[in-house]
Short mmCIF file of C-alpha atoms in Angstrom, two decimals:
data_model
loop_
_atom_site.label_atom_id
_atom_site.label_comp_id
_atom_site.label_asym_id
_atom_site.label_seq_id
_atom_site.Cartn_x
_atom_site.Cartn_y
_atom_site.Cartn_z
CA MET A 371 51.63 -15.74 1.04
CA ASN A 372 50.76 -14.79 4.61
CA ASP A 373 53.15 -14.85 7.57
CA VAL A 374 54.31 -18.10 9.09
CA LEU A 375 52.15 -18.69 12.16
CA LEU A 376 53.59 -22.00 13.29
CA SER A 377 57.00 -23.33 12.41
CA VAL A 378 58.09 -26.85 13.35
CA GLN A 379 61.83 -27.34 12.94
CA GLU A 380 63.71 -30.63 13.27
CA LEU A 381 61.15 -32.13 15.64
CA TRP A 382 62.14 -35.38 17.32
CA VAL A 383 59.82 -37.26 19.68
CA SER A 384 60.59 -40.55 21.38
CA TYR A 385 58.77 -42.77 23.82
CA GLY A 386 61.47 -44.54 25.80
CA ASN A 387 63.75 -46.09 23.20
CA ILE A 388 61.19 -45.89 20.43
CA LYS A 389 61.58 -42.89 18.15
CA ALA A 390 58.17 -41.78 16.99
CA ILE A 391 59.20 -38.72 14.99
CA HIS A 392 62.50 -38.37 13.18
CA GLY A 393 63.33 -34.71 12.83
CA ILE A 394 60.40 -33.39 10.80
CA SER A 395 60.03 -29.75 9.73
CA PHE A 396 57.03 -27.92 8.33
CA ASP A 397 55.35 -24.53 8.44
CA VAL A 398 51.76 -23.38 8.76
CA HIS A 399 50.92 -19.92 7.43
CA GLU A 400 48.26 -17.67 8.83
CA GLY A 401 44.82 -18.44 7.42
CA GLU A 402 45.76 -21.78 5.90
CA ILE A 403 44.38 -25.25 6.30
CA VAL A 404 47.35 -27.60 6.41
CA THR A 405 46.94 -31.33 6.74
CA LEU A 406 49.25 -34.08 7.90
CA ILE A 407 48.16 -37.39 6.44
CA GLY A 408 49.56 -40.80 7.15
CA ALA A 409 48.78 -44.28 8.39
CA ASN A 410 48.19 -45.27 11.98
CA GLY A 411 51.36 -44.85 14.03
CA ALA A 412 53.05 -42.54 11.53
CA GLY A 413 53.49 -39.90 14.26
CA LYS A 414 50.61 -37.55 13.43
CA SER A 415 49.13 -37.39 16.93
CA SER A 416 52.58 -37.14 18.50
CA THR A 417 53.25 -34.06 16.38
CA LEU A 418 50.09 -32.37 17.65
CA ARG A 419 50.77 -33.42 21.23
CA ALA A 420 54.25 -31.90 21.01
CA ILE A 421 52.87 -28.61 19.64
CA SER A 422 50.36 -28.43 22.51
CA GLY A 423 53.13 -29.02 25.05
CA LEU A 424 51.78 -32.36 26.27
CA ILE A 425 54.93 -34.41 25.58
CA PRO A 426 58.66 -33.69 25.69
CA TYR A 427 60.57 -33.30 22.40
CA THR A 428 63.77 -32.01 20.89
CA GLY A 429 63.90 -29.49 18.08
CA LYS A 430 62.05 -26.23 17.83
CA ILE A 431 58.40 -25.30 17.66
CA LEU A 432 57.82 -21.60 17.06
CA TYR A 433 54.44 -19.88 17.29
CA LYS A 434 54.44 -16.30 16.03
CA GLY A 435 58.21 -16.55 16.30
CA GLN A 436 58.15 -17.50 19.97
CA GLU A 437 59.60 -20.81 21.10
CA LEU A 438 57.03 -23.01 22.87
CA ARG A 439 59.21 -25.61 24.57
CA LYS A 440 59.35 -24.02 28.02
CA ILE A 441 55.70 -22.98 28.02
CA SER A 442 53.18 -25.16 29.88
CA ALA A 443 50.28 -26.73 28.01
CA ASP A 444 47.62 -24.52 29.62
CA LYS A 445 49.54 -21.33 28.71
CA ILE A 446 49.91 -22.53 25.12
CA VAL A 447 46.10 -22.62 24.94
CA GLY A 448 46.11 -19.06 26.29
CA MET A 449 48.44 -18.01 23.46
CA GLY A 450 45.84 -19.13 20.94
CA ILE A 451 46.62 -22.75 20.02
CA ALA A 452 43.62 -24.98 20.68
CA GLN A 453 43.59 -28.71 20.12
CA VAL A 454 40.67 -31.00 19.44
CA PRO A 455 42.20 -34.23 20.68
CA GLU A 456 41.89 -37.68 19.19
CA GLY A 457 38.78 -39.37 20.54
CA ARG A 458 37.29 -35.90 21.19
CA GLY A 459 38.07 -35.80 24.93
CA ILE A 460 34.61 -34.69 26.00
CA PHE A 461 34.06 -34.58 29.76
CA GLY A 462 31.13 -36.97 30.06
CA ASN A 463 30.33 -35.90 33.62
CA LEU A 464 30.06 -32.22 32.70
CA THR A 465 27.16 -30.63 30.86
CA VAL A 466 27.60 -29.30 27.33
CA LEU A 467 27.62 -25.78 28.75
CA GLU A 468 30.23 -26.68 31.36
CA ASN A 469 32.42 -28.32 28.72
CA LEU A 470 32.33 -25.06 26.78
CA LYS A 471 32.86 -22.86 29.83
CA LEU A 472 35.89 -24.86 30.91
CA ALA A 473 37.55 -24.09 27.60
CA THR A 474 37.38 -20.34 28.38
CA TRP A 475 39.63 -20.80 31.43
CA GLN A 476 42.48 -18.68 30.05
CA ARG A 477 40.21 -15.85 28.94
CA LYS A 478 39.37 -12.77 30.97
CA ASP A 479 37.22 -10.95 28.38
CA LYS A 480 33.72 -11.63 29.73
CA PRO A 481 31.62 -9.74 27.15
CA GLU A 482 33.59 -11.39 24.34
CA ILE A 483 33.00 -14.81 25.89
CA ALA A 484 29.26 -14.17 25.89
CA ARG A 485 29.43 -13.20 22.21
CA ASP A 486 31.43 -16.34 21.41
CA PHE A 487 28.79 -18.49 23.09
CA GLU A 488 26.25 -17.00 20.68
CA ARG A 489 28.53 -17.54 17.74
CA VAL A 490 29.23 -21.17 18.68
CA PHE A 491 25.54 -21.89 19.23
CA GLY A 492 24.90 -20.29 15.85
CA ILE A 493 27.30 -22.74 14.20
CA PHE A 494 26.08 -25.71 16.27
CA PRO A 495 22.37 -25.27 17.04
CA ARG A 496 22.30 -28.89 18.26
CA LEU A 497 24.62 -27.98 21.13
CA GLN A 498 22.35 -25.15 22.19
CA GLU A 499 19.40 -27.55 22.37
CA ARG A 500 21.46 -29.93 24.49
CA ARG A 501 23.36 -27.40 26.56
CA ASN A 502 22.19 -28.80 29.90
CA GLN A 503 22.72 -32.42 28.96
CA LEU A 504 25.80 -34.31 30.18
CA GLY A 505 28.55 -34.63 27.59
CA GLY A 506 28.48 -38.41 27.97
CA THR A 507 24.90 -38.60 26.68
CA LEU A 508 25.72 -37.01 23.30
CA SER A 509 26.08 -39.05 20.12
CA GLY A 510 29.50 -39.40 18.49
CA GLY A 511 28.80 -36.66 15.97
CA GLU A 512 27.51 -34.27 18.61
CA GLN A 513 30.56 -34.97 20.76
CA GLN A 514 32.81 -34.11 17.83
CA MET A 515 30.91 -30.87 17.34
CA LEU A 516 31.26 -30.09 21.03
CA ALA A 517 34.99 -30.75 20.81
CA VAL A 518 35.33 -28.31 17.91
CA ALA A 519 33.09 -25.81 19.72
CA ARG A 520 35.37 -25.94 22.76
CA ALA A 521 38.36 -25.06 20.59
CA LEU A 522 36.42 -22.02 19.35
CA MET A 523 35.48 -21.04 22.91
CA SER A 524 39.13 -21.03 23.93
CA ARG A 525 39.59 -18.44 21.11
CA GLY A 526 42.05 -20.58 19.24
CA LYS A 527 43.72 -18.47 16.57
CA MET A 528 44.99 -21.80 15.44
CA VAL A 529 43.12 -25.07 15.86
CA LEU A 530 44.83 -28.46 15.81
CA LEU A 531 42.37 -31.16 14.84
CA ASP A 532 43.26 -34.79 15.52
CA GLU A 533 41.23 -37.22 13.38
CA PRO A 534 37.93 -35.32 13.46
CA SER A 535 36.31 -37.83 11.09
CA MET A 536 37.11 -40.87 13.21
CA GLY A 537 34.14 -43.09 13.91
CA LEU A 538 31.62 -40.82 12.20
CA ALA A 539 29.11 -41.71 9.51
CA PRO A 540 29.97 -40.26 6.05
CA VAL A 541 27.23 -37.63 6.23
CA LEU A 542 28.62 -36.38 9.54
CA VAL A 543 32.16 -36.40 8.20
CA ARG A 544 31.04 -34.08 5.39
CA GLU A 545 29.29 -31.88 7.96
CA ILE A 546 32.41 -31.67 10.12
CA PHE A 547 34.57 -30.78 7.12
CA ARG A 548 32.05 -28.14 6.04
CA ILE A 549 32.33 -26.61 9.52
CA ILE A 550 36.14 -26.75 9.41
CA GLY A 551 35.98 -24.78 6.17
CA GLU A 552 33.59 -22.27 7.72
CA ILE A 553 35.82 -21.76 10.76
CA ASN A 554 38.81 -21.29 8.50
CA GLN A 555 36.90 -18.73 6.40
CA SER A 556 36.29 -16.71 9.56
CA GLY A 557 40.03 -16.42 10.15
CA THR A 558 41.13 -19.49 12.09
CA THR A 559 44.24 -21.30 10.94
CA VAL A 560 43.82 -25.07 10.91
CA LEU A 561 46.31 -27.90 11.25
CA LEU A 562 44.44 -31.08 10.45
CA VAL A 563 45.63 -34.62 11.07
CA GLU A 564 43.69 -37.27 9.22
CA GLN A 565 43.63 -40.86 8.05
CA ASN A 566 40.80 -39.89 5.74
CA ALA A 567 43.29 -38.50 3.22
CA ASN A 568 40.73 -37.85 0.52
CA MET A 569 38.57 -35.49 2.58
CA ALA A 570 41.57 -33.88 4.25
CA LEU A 571 43.42 -33.08 1.02
CA ARG A 572 40.29 -31.69 -0.61
CA ALA A 573 39.81 -29.31 2.32
CA ALA A 574 43.46 -28.32 2.72
CA ASN A 575 45.57 -25.65 1.05
CA ARG A 576 48.67 -27.72 1.59
CA GLY A 577 49.53 -31.14 2.92
CA TYR A 578 52.38 -33.26 4.19
CA VAL A 579 52.61 -37.04 4.08
CA LEU A 580 54.01 -38.57 7.24
CA GLU A 581 55.45 -42.11 7.09
CA THR A 582 56.98 -43.75 10.18
CA GLY A 583 58.05 -40.45 11.64
CA ASN A 584 59.36 -38.83 8.44
CA ILE A 585 57.80 -36.39 6.02
CA THR A 586 58.05 -38.15 2.66
CA LEU A 587 55.96 -35.86 0.44
CA SER A 588 54.57 -32.39 0.53
CA GLY A 589 52.62 -30.13 -1.76
CA THR A 590 49.30 -28.38 -2.28
CA GLY A 591 46.18 -30.37 -1.56
CA ALA A 592 45.48 -30.77 -5.27
CA GLU A 593 49.03 -31.87 -6.06
CA LEU A 594 48.97 -34.55 -3.42
CA LEU A 595 45.53 -35.75 -4.51
CA GLY A 596 46.97 -36.26 -7.98
CA ASN A 597 50.19 -37.87 -6.83
CA PRO A 598 50.32 -41.56 -7.83
CA ARG A 599 52.07 -42.60 -4.63
CA VAL A 600 49.48 -40.87 -2.49
CA LYS A 601 46.71 -42.38 -4.60
CA GLU A 602 48.06 -45.84 -4.15
CA ALA A 603 48.87 -45.66 -0.45
CA TYR A 604 46.12 -43.44 0.94
CA LEU A 605 43.31 -43.03 -1.54
CA GLY A 606 42.68 -46.67 -2.32
CA GLY A 607 44.45 -46.74 -5.73
CA MET B 852 12.96 -44.57 72.57
CA THR B 853 15.07 -42.03 74.48
CA THR B 854 18.01 -44.42 74.28
CA PHE B 855 17.50 -44.61 70.56
CA LEU B 856 17.34 -40.82 70.15
CA GLN B 857 20.37 -40.45 72.37
CA GLN B 858 22.34 -42.94 70.32
CA THR B 859 21.24 -41.34 67.06
CA LEU B 860 22.69 -38.06 68.24
CA ASN B 861 25.94 -39.78 69.22
CA ALA B 862 26.00 -41.52 65.85
CA LEU B 863 25.60 -38.21 64.01
CA GLN B 864 28.50 -36.76 65.97
CA LEU B 865 30.85 -39.65 65.21
CA GLY B 866 29.55 -40.00 61.66
CA SER B 867 30.19 -36.38 60.81
CA ILE B 868 33.83 -36.78 61.84
CA TYR B 869 34.19 -39.92 59.69
CA ALA B 870 32.44 -38.17 56.83
CA LEU B 871 34.84 -35.21 56.93
CA ILE B 872 37.84 -37.54 56.80
CA ALA B 873 36.28 -39.75 54.13
CA LEU B 874 35.88 -36.66 51.92
CA GLY B 875 39.65 -36.20 51.85
CA TYR B 876 40.21 -39.75 50.63
CA THR B 877 37.51 -39.53 48.03
CA MET B 878 38.60 -36.15 46.61
CA VAL B 879 42.19 -37.25 46.09
CA TYR B 880 41.04 -40.54 44.62
CA GLY B 881 38.58 -38.72 42.38
CA ILE B 882 41.25 -36.66 40.67
CA LEU B 883 44.36 -38.87 40.88
CA THR B 884 42.86 -42.39 41.26
CA MET B 885 45.25 -42.77 44.15
CA ILE B 886 44.51 -43.56 47.79
CA ASN B 887 46.28 -41.05 50.01
CA PHE B 888 47.02 -43.40 52.87
CA ALA B 889 48.70 -40.57 54.77
CA HIS B 890 45.32 -38.87 55.14
CA GLY B 891 44.54 -40.45 58.54
CA ASP B 892 47.83 -39.07 59.82
CA LEU B 893 47.01 -35.63 58.45
CA PHE B 894 43.84 -35.87 60.57
CA MET B 895 46.15 -36.56 63.55
CA ILE B 896 48.37 -33.59 62.63
CA GLY B 897 45.19 -31.49 62.51
CA ALA B 898 44.42 -32.46 66.09
CA PHE B 899 47.98 -31.55 67.08
CA PHE B 900 47.81 -28.16 65.36
CA CYS B 901 44.66 -27.43 67.36
CA PHE B 902 46.47 -28.58 70.51
CA LEU B 903 49.48 -26.35 69.74
CA GLY B 904 47.30 -23.34 69.04
CA ALA B 905 45.29 -23.82 72.22
CA THR B 906 48.25 -24.63 74.46
CA PHE B 907 51.05 -22.36 73.30
CA LEU B 908 49.21 -19.51 71.65
CA ASN B 909 46.17 -19.59 73.95
CA LEU B 910 43.90 -19.40 70.95
CA PRO B 911 40.15 -19.88 71.33
CA PHE B 912 38.20 -22.41 69.28
CA ILE B 913 37.70 -20.72 65.90
CA PRO B 914 41.32 -19.47 65.52
CA SER B 915 42.59 -22.91 66.60
CA LEU B 916 40.41 -24.51 63.95
CA LEU B 917 41.64 -22.08 61.29
CA LEU B 918 45.27 -22.59 62.31
CA SER B 919 44.79 -26.32 62.02
CA MET B 920 43.10 -26.07 58.61
CA VAL B 921 45.72 -23.75 57.13
CA GLY B 922 48.65 -25.66 58.64
CA VAL B 923 47.45 -29.04 57.45
CA ALA B 924 46.46 -27.71 54.02
CA MET B 925 49.99 -26.38 53.54
CA LEU B 926 51.41 -29.70 54.68
CA GLY B 927 49.07 -31.60 52.34
CA VAL B 928 50.00 -29.44 49.34
CA THR B 929 53.70 -29.90 50.15
CA ILE B 930 53.33 -33.67 50.43
CA GLU B 931 51.63 -33.81 47.03
CA ARG B 932 54.30 -31.62 45.47
CA VAL B 933 57.29 -33.43 46.96
CA ALA B 934 56.16 -37.04 47.31
CA TYR B 935 53.24 -37.74 44.95
CA ARG B 936 53.71 -35.52 41.90
CA PRO B 937 56.99 -37.14 40.79
CA LEU B 938 55.16 -40.49 40.84
CA ARG B 939 52.08 -39.38 38.92
CA SER B 940 52.91 -41.49 35.89
CA ALA B 941 54.59 -44.26 37.88
CA PRO B 942 52.74 -47.52 38.59
CA ARG B 943 49.87 -47.09 41.08
CA VAL B 944 51.54 -49.33 43.65
CA SER B 945 54.54 -46.97 43.94
CA ALA B 946 52.26 -44.07 44.84
CA ILE B 947 50.40 -46.19 47.40
CA ILE B 948 53.62 -47.35 49.07
CA THR B 949 54.84 -43.74 49.13
CA ALA B 950 51.61 -42.62 50.77
CA LEU B 951 51.97 -45.32 53.44
CA GLY B 952 55.56 -44.17 53.96
CA VAL B 953 54.51 -40.55 54.31
CA GLY B 954 51.96 -41.64 56.93
CA ILE B 955 54.58 -43.50 58.97
CA PHE B 956 56.90 -40.51 58.64
CA LEU B 957 54.22 -38.15 59.99
CA GLU B 958 53.49 -40.44 62.95
CA ASN B 959 57.13 -40.73 63.92
CA PHE B 960 57.90 -37.10 63.30
CA THR B 961 55.12 -36.20 65.74
CA LEU B 962 56.36 -38.86 68.13
CA VAL B 963 59.75 -37.11 68.33
CA PHE B 964 58.09 -34.04 69.82
CA PHE B 965 55.25 -35.70 71.70
CA PRO B 966 56.28 -39.14 72.91
CA TYR B 967 53.36 -39.22 75.36
CA PRO B 968 49.66 -38.61 74.83
CA GLN B 969 48.76 -34.96 75.26
CA SER B 970 45.62 -33.53 76.71
CA VAL B 971 43.97 -30.74 74.81
CA PRO B 972 42.90 -27.80 76.97
CA THR B 973 39.20 -27.10 77.15
CA LEU B 974 38.47 -24.77 74.29
CA LEU B 975 34.78 -24.49 74.90
CA LYS B 976 32.93 -24.73 78.13
CA THR B 977 30.65 -27.74 77.96
CA VAL B 978 26.99 -27.04 78.43
CA ILE B 979 24.64 -29.97 78.72
CA TRP B 980 20.93 -29.81 78.11
CA ASN B 981 18.49 -32.48 79.08
CA ILE B 982 15.56 -32.65 76.72
CA GLY B 983 13.05 -35.34 77.62
CA GLY B 984 15.73 -37.69 78.90
CA VAL B 985 18.10 -37.10 75.95
CA THR B 986 21.28 -35.31 76.95
CA ILE B 987 22.68 -32.97 74.37
CA SER B 988 25.94 -31.10 74.79
CA ASN B 989 26.88 -27.91 73.02
CA LEU B 990 29.99 -29.73 71.74
CA GLN B 991 27.90 -32.34 69.99
CA ILE B 992 25.84 -29.66 68.30
CA LEU B 993 28.99 -27.75 67.36
CA ILE B 994 30.67 -30.80 65.84
CA ILE B 995 27.62 -31.72 63.80
CA VAL B 996 26.99 -28.15 62.65
CA VAL B 997 30.62 -27.41 61.73
CA ALA B 998 30.90 -30.71 59.85
CA ILE B 999 27.69 -30.14 57.92
CA LEU B 1000 28.64 -26.54 57.10
CA MET B 1001 31.98 -27.74 55.73
CA MET B 1002 30.28 -30.37 53.62
CA ILE B 1003 27.81 -27.87 52.18
CA MET B 1004 30.68 -25.51 51.43
CA LEU B 1005 32.59 -28.26 49.67
CA ASP B 1006 29.55 -29.31 47.68
CA VAL B 1007 29.02 -25.72 46.51
CA ILE B 1008 32.68 -25.40 45.52
CA VAL B 1009 32.64 -28.62 43.54
CA GLN B 1010 29.26 -28.15 41.86
CA LYS B 1011 29.07 -24.39 41.32
CA THR B 1012 32.53 -22.87 40.92
CA LYS B 1013 34.96 -22.85 38.04
CA VAL B 1014 37.63 -24.60 40.12
CA GLY B 1015 35.09 -27.27 41.05
CA MET B 1016 34.22 -27.71 37.39
CA ALA B 1017 37.91 -28.25 36.64
CA MET B 1018 38.12 -30.81 39.46
CA ARG B 1019 35.21 -32.74 38.01
CA ALA B 1020 36.80 -32.59 34.57
CA ILE B 1021 40.07 -33.96 35.98
CA SER B 1022 38.19 -36.84 37.59
CA TRP B 1023 36.81 -37.76 34.17
CA ASP B 1024 39.98 -37.48 32.09
CA LYS B 1025 42.97 -35.54 33.30
CA SER B 1026 44.91 -35.90 30.05
CA VAL B 1027 42.54 -33.55 28.18
CA VAL B 1028 42.31 -30.91 30.93
CA PRO B 1029 45.47 -28.94 29.96
CA LEU B 1030 44.08 -28.62 26.41
CA MET B 1031 41.24 -26.55 27.88
CA GLY B 1032 43.82 -24.10 29.19
CA VAL B 1033 43.32 -25.33 32.75
CA PRO B 1034 46.50 -25.51 34.88
CA LEU B 1035 46.33 -29.13 36.01
CA ASP B 1036 48.91 -28.94 38.82
CA LEU B 1037 47.26 -25.91 40.38
CA ILE B 1038 43.85 -27.62 40.49
CA ILE B 1039 45.41 -30.74 42.00
CA SER B 1040 47.09 -28.59 44.67
CA ILE B 1041 43.78 -26.88 45.46
CA THR B 1042 42.11 -30.28 45.76
CA PHE B 1043 44.76 -31.42 48.24
CA ALA B 1044 44.39 -28.19 50.19
CA LEU B 1045 40.62 -28.62 50.43
CA GLY B 1046 40.68 -32.34 51.24
CA THR B 1047 43.36 -32.08 53.88
CA SER B 1048 41.82 -29.02 55.53
CA LEU B 1049 38.60 -31.03 55.95
CA GLY B 1050 40.74 -33.72 57.59
CA ALA B 1051 42.19 -31.03 59.87
CA THR B 1052 38.68 -29.90 60.75
CA ALA B 1053 37.85 -33.49 61.71
CA GLY B 1054 41.05 -33.67 63.79
CA THR B 1055 40.15 -30.45 65.61
CA LEU B 1056 36.58 -31.57 66.30
CA TYR B 1057 37.82 -34.95 67.44
CA ALA B 1058 40.31 -33.31 69.82
CA ILE B 1059 37.46 -31.31 71.33
CA ALA B 1060 35.24 -34.34 71.75
CA PHE B 1061 37.97 -36.74 72.93
CA PRO B 1062 40.67 -34.41 74.29
CA VAL B 1063 43.53 -36.87 74.71
CA ILE B 1064 45.57 -37.11 71.54
CA ASP B 1065 48.59 -39.12 70.46
CA PRO B 1066 50.58 -39.60 67.24
CA TYR B 1067 48.89 -42.92 66.44
CA MET B 1068 45.33 -41.69 66.78
CA GLY B 1069 44.96 -41.28 63.02
CA ILE B 1070 45.62 -44.87 62.05
CA LEU B 1071 42.41 -46.66 63.01
CA VAL B 1072 40.20 -43.62 62.44
CA GLY B 1073 41.86 -43.15 59.05
CA TRP B 1074 41.25 -46.75 58.03
CA LYS B 1075 37.64 -46.53 59.09
CA ALA B 1076 37.08 -43.32 57.16
CA PHE B 1077 38.75 -44.85 54.13
CA ILE B 1078 36.36 -47.78 54.29
CA ALA B 1079 33.48 -45.33 54.70
CA ALA B 1080 34.64 -43.62 51.50
CA VAL B 1081 34.74 -46.94 49.66
CA VAL B 1082 31.30 -47.93 50.92
CA GLY B 1083 29.90 -44.58 49.77
CA GLY B 1084 31.57 -45.02 46.38
CA ILE B 1085 35.19 -43.88 46.27
CA GLY B 1086 35.61 -40.73 44.20
CA ASN B 1087 32.02 -39.68 44.90
CA ILE B 1088 31.76 -36.74 47.28
CA ARG B 1089 28.18 -37.23 48.44
CA GLY B 1090 28.94 -40.94 48.74
CA ALA B 1091 31.76 -40.22 51.20
CA MET B 1092 29.38 -38.22 53.39
CA ILE B 1093 26.80 -41.02 53.35
CA GLY B 1094 29.46 -43.66 54.02
CA GLY B 1095 30.80 -41.70 56.99
CA PHE B 1096 27.37 -41.36 58.57
CA ILE B 1097 26.55 -45.04 57.98
CA LEU B 1098 29.76 -46.08 59.70
CA GLY B 1099 29.05 -43.74 62.63
CA ILE B 1100 25.52 -45.09 63.01
CA VAL B 1101 26.54 -48.75 62.84
CA GLU B 1102 29.38 -48.29 65.33
CA ILE B 1103 27.31 -46.42 67.89
CA MET B 1104 24.32 -48.73 67.59
CA VAL B 1105 26.47 -51.84 68.01
CA ALA B 1106 28.19 -50.35 71.04
CA ALA B 1107 24.82 -49.37 72.49
CA PHE B 1108 22.98 -52.63 72.07
CA MET B 1109 25.70 -55.30 72.03
CA PRO B 1110 28.85 -55.93 74.03
CA SER B 1111 31.13 -53.01 73.13
CA THR B 1112 33.99 -55.29 72.08
CA TYR B 1113 31.79 -56.33 69.12
CA ARG B 1114 31.83 -52.80 67.77
CA ASP B 1115 34.51 -52.90 65.08
CA PHE B 1116 33.83 -56.52 64.21
CA VAL B 1117 30.16 -55.91 63.47
CA ALA B 1118 30.72 -52.49 61.89
CA PHE B 1119 33.26 -53.79 59.43
CA GLY B 1120 31.19 -56.91 58.81
CA VAL B 1121 28.22 -54.75 57.79
CA LEU B 1122 30.39 -52.68 55.49
CA LEU B 1123 31.89 -55.74 53.84
CA ILE B 1124 28.43 -57.17 53.23
CA LEU B 1125 27.31 -53.83 51.75
CA LEU B 1126 30.24 -53.98 49.35
CA ILE B 1127 29.28 -57.48 48.20
CA PHE B 1128 25.95 -56.09 47.01
CA ARG B 1129 27.26 -52.72 45.83
CA PRO B 1130 30.88 -53.37 44.81
CA TYR B 1131 31.28 -49.80 43.52
CA GLY B 1132 29.82 -48.38 46.73
CA ILE B 1133 26.43 -46.84 47.42
CA LEU B 1134 26.71 -43.93 44.97
CA GLY B 1135 29.63 -45.23 42.93
CA LYS B 1136 29.09 -46.26 39.34
CA PRO B 1137 31.16 -48.55 37.22
CA ARG B 1138 33.19 -46.26 34.93
CA PRO B 1139 31.85 -46.35 31.40
CA GLN B 1140 34.37 -47.58 28.88
CA LYS B 1141 36.00 -44.77 26.98
CA VAL B 1142 35.64 -45.06 23.24
#
């Protein structure tokens, strides 16, 4: 197995007196797709927000062996962890091109940026067609593609995806998952948070089940798909 | 006709000062959805910086203006860092009360050093031309030109540069901005520096046009510019410019053609009526619901 890229150890997150995450630990290895599945409010988004440095936490998060706690959110992006946030977070008042350019803020490698624009437009030809349109005028599916494209533009070595299938028609969900697979094939490590457990576990190498802030099950994607408890609770029996 | 042309020129002069101040309100609101009620007093501090530069350092106009812009920008950035940033996630009303408090602090701090109105030395020799019955002074031209240059510069920064792009992104959704690798606090500081230095420019121009200054001069002018920003559509940069010019025009025209005591009453009446028909302001739009 490849090296551990991200290691979450004894992570606790609370909002005021409410504990959202109760000391969870998991690892993501280089080149993997790992998924966290669980119901609404299980703590999936909080986990990703903690990794990206958006919320305070206790415990350790190590990326390439380096502790992230003291590092600001923008620098964490510069280290290679990109997040596609829940609800996509497209800037509706910026054009598609500007949305993509903004994501290159931490990068200084101009020729590489130009090459990545070509690569991203190769993956998402729709975005190239609409590059001068405002983000707010895109459809839900196009916005999701733009959100993923931004993560690629920031040169994420690791991409955290928060509910990429949310609110999308089934055909678009399949398209998004196909693209996630493609990105992973080209060397990007993926940590995927999903309520759509079926799609997520099929795509993932490994998965963890999160229930009210605790990891209750873990295993390979196939193992979890076959697990009776997972079937009952997340795959509709 | 000459009266009308004359008053139009006066209106442009006053309007460009209001517009510069209104920009400061609208920029801070745009990125933090907070009204910086100390902004009128930063305008006053700007006038005092110009006064200090001209009186004690014997600086000519341009260096006095630059001193004022840099001094007030540093003060504005400090105020954001010390007073507003700790309250960023606090209820809106706390930030507003703090801003009012900062304003009162600035007035009284200035009052300690300058308990009496001060007269600003003549920085530029006034030259008056008479063109077909319309008198134009070089100061009027200077004020209008400097104000318009500043506004063009700001518009270019906001629309064409990377920092401006980040500012626009923050105004849409600041929670996502750090995920793009953009240092949020730095961009907010730059916004304060820009907005307050425009206020300082207005203070300097005002001190040249009306060279007697006092620590309370920013209160009424500040309120008026704030209302101009709201009428233009708070958070909208071009709106603030339009709002400032509208207020200048209405004020001057009322003073010219009605008893001058009617000025503020009619000016504010017009603005309130405008808001009834355009509650989000002239260029403001109701924010679309986020999905």
